[in-house]
Amino acid sequence: MKFNLISLFLLVSSARSFSMTAPSKNYLAEIPMGAPDAILGIAENFKKCTDPHKVNVCVGAYRDENGKPWILPSVREAEKMLMDDPSENKEYASISGDAVFVEQAIKFAYGQQVDLDKIAAVQTLSGTGACRIGGEFLGKFYPVKKIYIPDPTWGNHISIFENCGLEVVRYRYYSRATNGLDLKGMVEDIKAAPDGSIVLLHACAHNPTGCDPSHEQWKVISDLIKEKNLQVFFDSAYQGFASGDAEADGFALRYFVSEGHNVMLAQSFAKNFGLYGERCGTLSFVTQSADEKERVLSQVKRIIRPMYSSPPVHGSSIVRKVLTNDKLTKQYYEECAFMANRIASMRNLLVEELKKAGSTHDWSHITSQIGMFAYTGMNSDMCDKLTLEYSIFLTRDGRISLAGLNEKNVAYVAKAIHSVTDGKSITTTE
Amino acid sequence: MILGHLCRRSVASAHCKKSSILNSVKSFSHWSQYEMGPPDPIVGLNEAFAADDSPLKVNVGVGAYRSDDGLPSVLPCVRQAEKLIMGQNLNHEYLGIVGDTQFVDLALKFAYGKDSRIFADNRVAGVQTLSGTGGLRVFGELLASKGGHKHIYVPNPTWGNHIPIFKNAGLEVRKYRYYDSARSDLEFENTIKDMEDMPEGSVVLLHACAHNPTGMDPSPEQWAQISKVMKEKKLLPFFDCAYQGFASGNAPQDAHAIRMFVEDGHLLATVQSFSKNFGLYGQRVGALSVVAANEAEAKKVLSQMKMTIRPMYSNPPKYGAQIVKTILSDERLTNDFIDQCKDMADRINAMRFSLRSALEEGQQDRSWEHVTKQIGMFAYSGLTKEEVTLLREKHHIYCTLDGRISMAGVTSGNVDYMANSIKDVIS
């Protein structure tokens, strides 16, 4: 009797709360927990970690010699100028963004003499946004819905292009047996692609491997792509950051354009201008004529408008300010070289410290790789150990962001890497 | 040879010759057969306006506030916040996928009220978005790809961009009756009828206040009826809130429909834009929130929002959210904002009265009552396409083809010109 009363009471009260909170067809109840993002999830774990020795070599964001984010002085200067300029307001940009910024960005990528009349370009939400808009355009208009991307590549590429309705296929790129470029495998896989497929190329400082083709190798790749009539889509996230010289870093893109490829380019100012969170980038198409340029632009705008209407202007205003001011531009190039040089010195220091720690592995790939990352060759078990035992946070593919290293922590990191790799292989045999 | 002299680089001439041949072969382009896409009806108007060199031209197209001198204005509280931000020497590091969590918390409290039970219950999933458009797109994609939804209902008429947003998100867009242009008023009984006929579980877009383009909102009693029928038919309310604070000049008041629905127990979703009320248009500041049944559910929804955002733009832009956060976390700045937002709303209201009286001057046959009855940024004038086109071509006044006039673009300097021009095209 008591039991029945209690259960009746529970039934009644739960029925009341049920009617107050949820109609019976609750769509939310069916939604599963989404998988956490690999890279950003690790960054969150780093934040939560309380070990005083913790090192973040996970996210690709530049850090100074004290492990702190660095605001480029030219960027700060530009921001002050924007604040003091009464003609700057908060109005909507057009769908295609800040036209002056876009023009400067395109010149920065393609070279000052570029024929702007034939380049259809829009401002985008950094590199991700450019890949997404470009991918949506291809998914909508391009006849071959297959995009070939390097193995490995930035993890988010796959998700982006799949969301655009493209089939993502990998081409061999990096050999873990040699810790170097697998040109033979790359050529084979590209040859096997259907003619007219889309091919994604990292313009410089390949993410995650830091391994770029040489100029001669780029020429081989270009000729093959021409033979196959592939649509080239460059992803350029590290121009200026790779070698320290923005002009030199533009080689591959500019070579392909001079060879007649009608390339697409996703350009990011996140790293080279340190504008990460302001989401500043461009997407461009090299077209055949001014008329084709207008038609492509009109269609790209139809993809942007129902996604976010128009891009955020703060980051692009900063880049515009810098690149339209001779003094600031000169200063910027120096600061960019400064960042690249610090990273390059960390490469050398890490390898020195590894030797000092007693490691007998061949770590030369760390110094020959370019850009923000070193693809160490460590496997996922070693990476997990590094994180669990030494509070060193990296991605499980063995990629470390050298920007997270400095003179204070490099010895610690080297010793840790030595201890997890000692007596084990850092290359795989095919 | 002809090909030889084209080669200007110091590369082996054989290679150069080969690439020149390939150049001429590859004169075909992958994009050559694509048609020109139509210009956006609203934004395309801006471009046409910019190209017009008439000194009389008036832009009453895009919903962007203008002060009485016809110039864009940045709110003083925004300028103040920017100075504070500059002084803090903050960096430009990436935000998380969900954005600035402090901003999100303040934004949600701005809409739902800081004392709303949903906060105590920890059952709201919120993310920073690319203003209103970005929030609508993310939620639309979530509904289609994870929520199993095939369609969404939007009011007729609605903001033009709603339709391509939801279509591109993967939803079929259906309309429910809302506004009767013949009577320049709501056709409320038909709204209720249409809702009663909707399939159970359908998602229904509602404009929280200052309906765009009509400016006609349901009364509190009508909102209560909508809430009731949506409960009965188990419909999912999805609020688009782009004018909070701007509609009546009173922010909590403008959110009353949202708050009523939360109290009534709906598991609703809200998209907020800070473009108009904070004047932050180009900074793209917004938030998307979903009220769930419980904390666990909210966490799952949040994780799915992140999965939608990451392959779209990774994480949202920092600066604009910082401005809103700086203002809403400071009592004095918040009060300044409330006053300044009210000033904007009051100026627009004053222009409504001026325009109406100028239109009614010297004539009795056409009523312009709706100009002052409507709320928010727009006056849904009732002008036909032909009249709008004539207004543009003859008088250089730019408004959208549906006759929607952005009152924010009307000033004491141009209101008489506008009224005379309108009277001219309808005669």
mmCIF file of N, CA and C in Angstrom, chain B residues 185-189 192 216-228 260-261:
data_model
loop_
_atom_site.group_PDB
_atom_site.id
_atom_site.type_symbol
_atom_site.label_atom_id
_atom_site.label_comp_id
_atom_site.label_asym_id
_atom_site.label_seq_id
_atom_site.Cartn_x
_atom_site.Cartn_y
_atom_site.Cartn_z
ATOM 1 N N ASP B 185 -1.760 44.358 -42.003
ATOM 2 C CA ASP B 185 -1.896 43.884 -40.621
ATOM 3 C C ASP B 185 -1.640 42.379 -40.562
ATOM 4 N N LEU B 186 -1.472 41.867 -39.344
ATOM 5 C CA LEU B 186 -1.302 40.426 -39.177
ATOM 6 C C LEU B 186 -2.582 39.710 -39.585
ATOM 7 N N GLU B 187 -2.418 38.506 -40.099
ATOM 8 C CA GLU B 187 -3.601 37.650 -40.298
ATOM 9 C C GLU B 187 -3.487 36.532 -39.265
ATOM 10 N N PHE B 188 -3.695 36.903 -38.020
ATOM 11 C CA PHE B 188 -3.340 36.041 -36.897
ATOM 12 C C PHE B 188 -4.099 34.718 -36.881
ATOM 13 N N GLU B 189 -5.403 34.771 -37.208
ATOM 14 C CA GLU B 189 -6.189 33.527 -37.174
ATOM 15 C C GLU B 189 -5.587 32.498 -38.133
ATOM 16 N N ILE B 192 -2.436 30.837 -36.645
ATOM 17 C CA ILE B 192 -2.809 29.758 -35.732
ATOM 18 C C ILE B 192 -3.279 28.536 -36.511
ATOM 19 N N MET B 216 5.498 44.282 -37.842
ATOM 20 C CA MET B 216 4.293 43.957 -37.067
ATOM 21 C C MET B 216 4.550 42.737 -36.198
ATOM 22 N N ASP B 217 4.431 42.904 -34.904
ATOM 23 C CA ASP B 217 4.632 41.804 -33.970
ATOM 24 C C ASP B 217 3.296 41.363 -33.369
ATOM 25 N N PRO B 218 3.199 40.087 -32.973
ATOM 26 C CA PRO B 218 2.012 39.673 -32.218
ATOM 27 C C PRO B 218 1.972 40.428 -30.888
ATOM 28 N N SER B 219 0.765 40.634 -30.374
ATOM 29 C CA SER B 219 0.603 41.231 -29.047
ATOM 30 C C SER B 219 0.951 40.157 -28.013
ATOM 31 N N PRO B 220 1.122 40.568 -26.745
ATOM 32 C CA PRO B 220 1.395 39.544 -25.716
ATOM 33 C C PRO B 220 0.340 38.441 -25.677
ATOM 34 N N GLU B 221 -0.911 38.820 -25.852
ATOM 35 C CA GLU B 221 -1.978 37.804 -25.832
ATOM 36 C C GLU B 221 -1.833 36.848 -27.016
ATOM 37 N N GLN B 222 -1.476 37.427 -28.142
ATOM 38 C CA GLN B 222 -1.297 36.587 -29.334
ATOM 39 C C GLN B 222 -0.097 35.658 -29.175
ATOM 40 N N TRP B 223 0.974 36.186 -28.584
ATOM 41 C CA TRP B 223 2.129 35.319 -28.306
ATOM 42 C C TRP B 223 1.714 34.145 -27.405
ATOM 43 N N ALA B 224 0.896 34.445 -26.420
ATOM 44 C CA ALA B 224 0.459 33.386 -25.508
ATOM 45 C C ALA B 224 -0.319 32.311 -26.272
ATOM 46 N N GLN B 225 -1.125 32.757 -27.234
ATOM 47 C CA GLN B 225 -1.871 31.784 -28.042
ATOM 48 C C GLN B 225 -0.923 30.946 -28.903
ATOM 49 N N ILE B 226 0.078 31.606 -29.468
ATOM 50 C CA ILE B 226 1.057 30.885 -30.291
ATOM 51 C C ILE B 226 1.771 29.848 -29.432
ATOM 52 N N SER B 227 2.154 30.268 -28.229
ATOM 53 C CA SER B 227 2.849 29.351 -27.336
ATOM 54 C C SER B 227 1.986 28.115 -27.052
ATOM 55 N N LYS B 228 0.711 28.369 -26.818
ATOM 56 C CA LYS B 228 -0.203 27.281 -26.477
ATOM 57 C C LYS B 228 -0.335 26.294 -27.633
ATOM 58 N N MET B 260 8.668 34.340 -22.248
ATOM 59 C CA MET B 260 7.376 33.694 -22.024
ATOM 60 C C MET B 260 7.448 32.222 -22.442
ATOM 61 N N PHE B 261 8.037 31.976 -23.601
ATOM 62 C CA PHE B 261 8.110 30.607 -24.105
ATOM 63 C C PHE B 261 8.967 29.718 -23.204
#
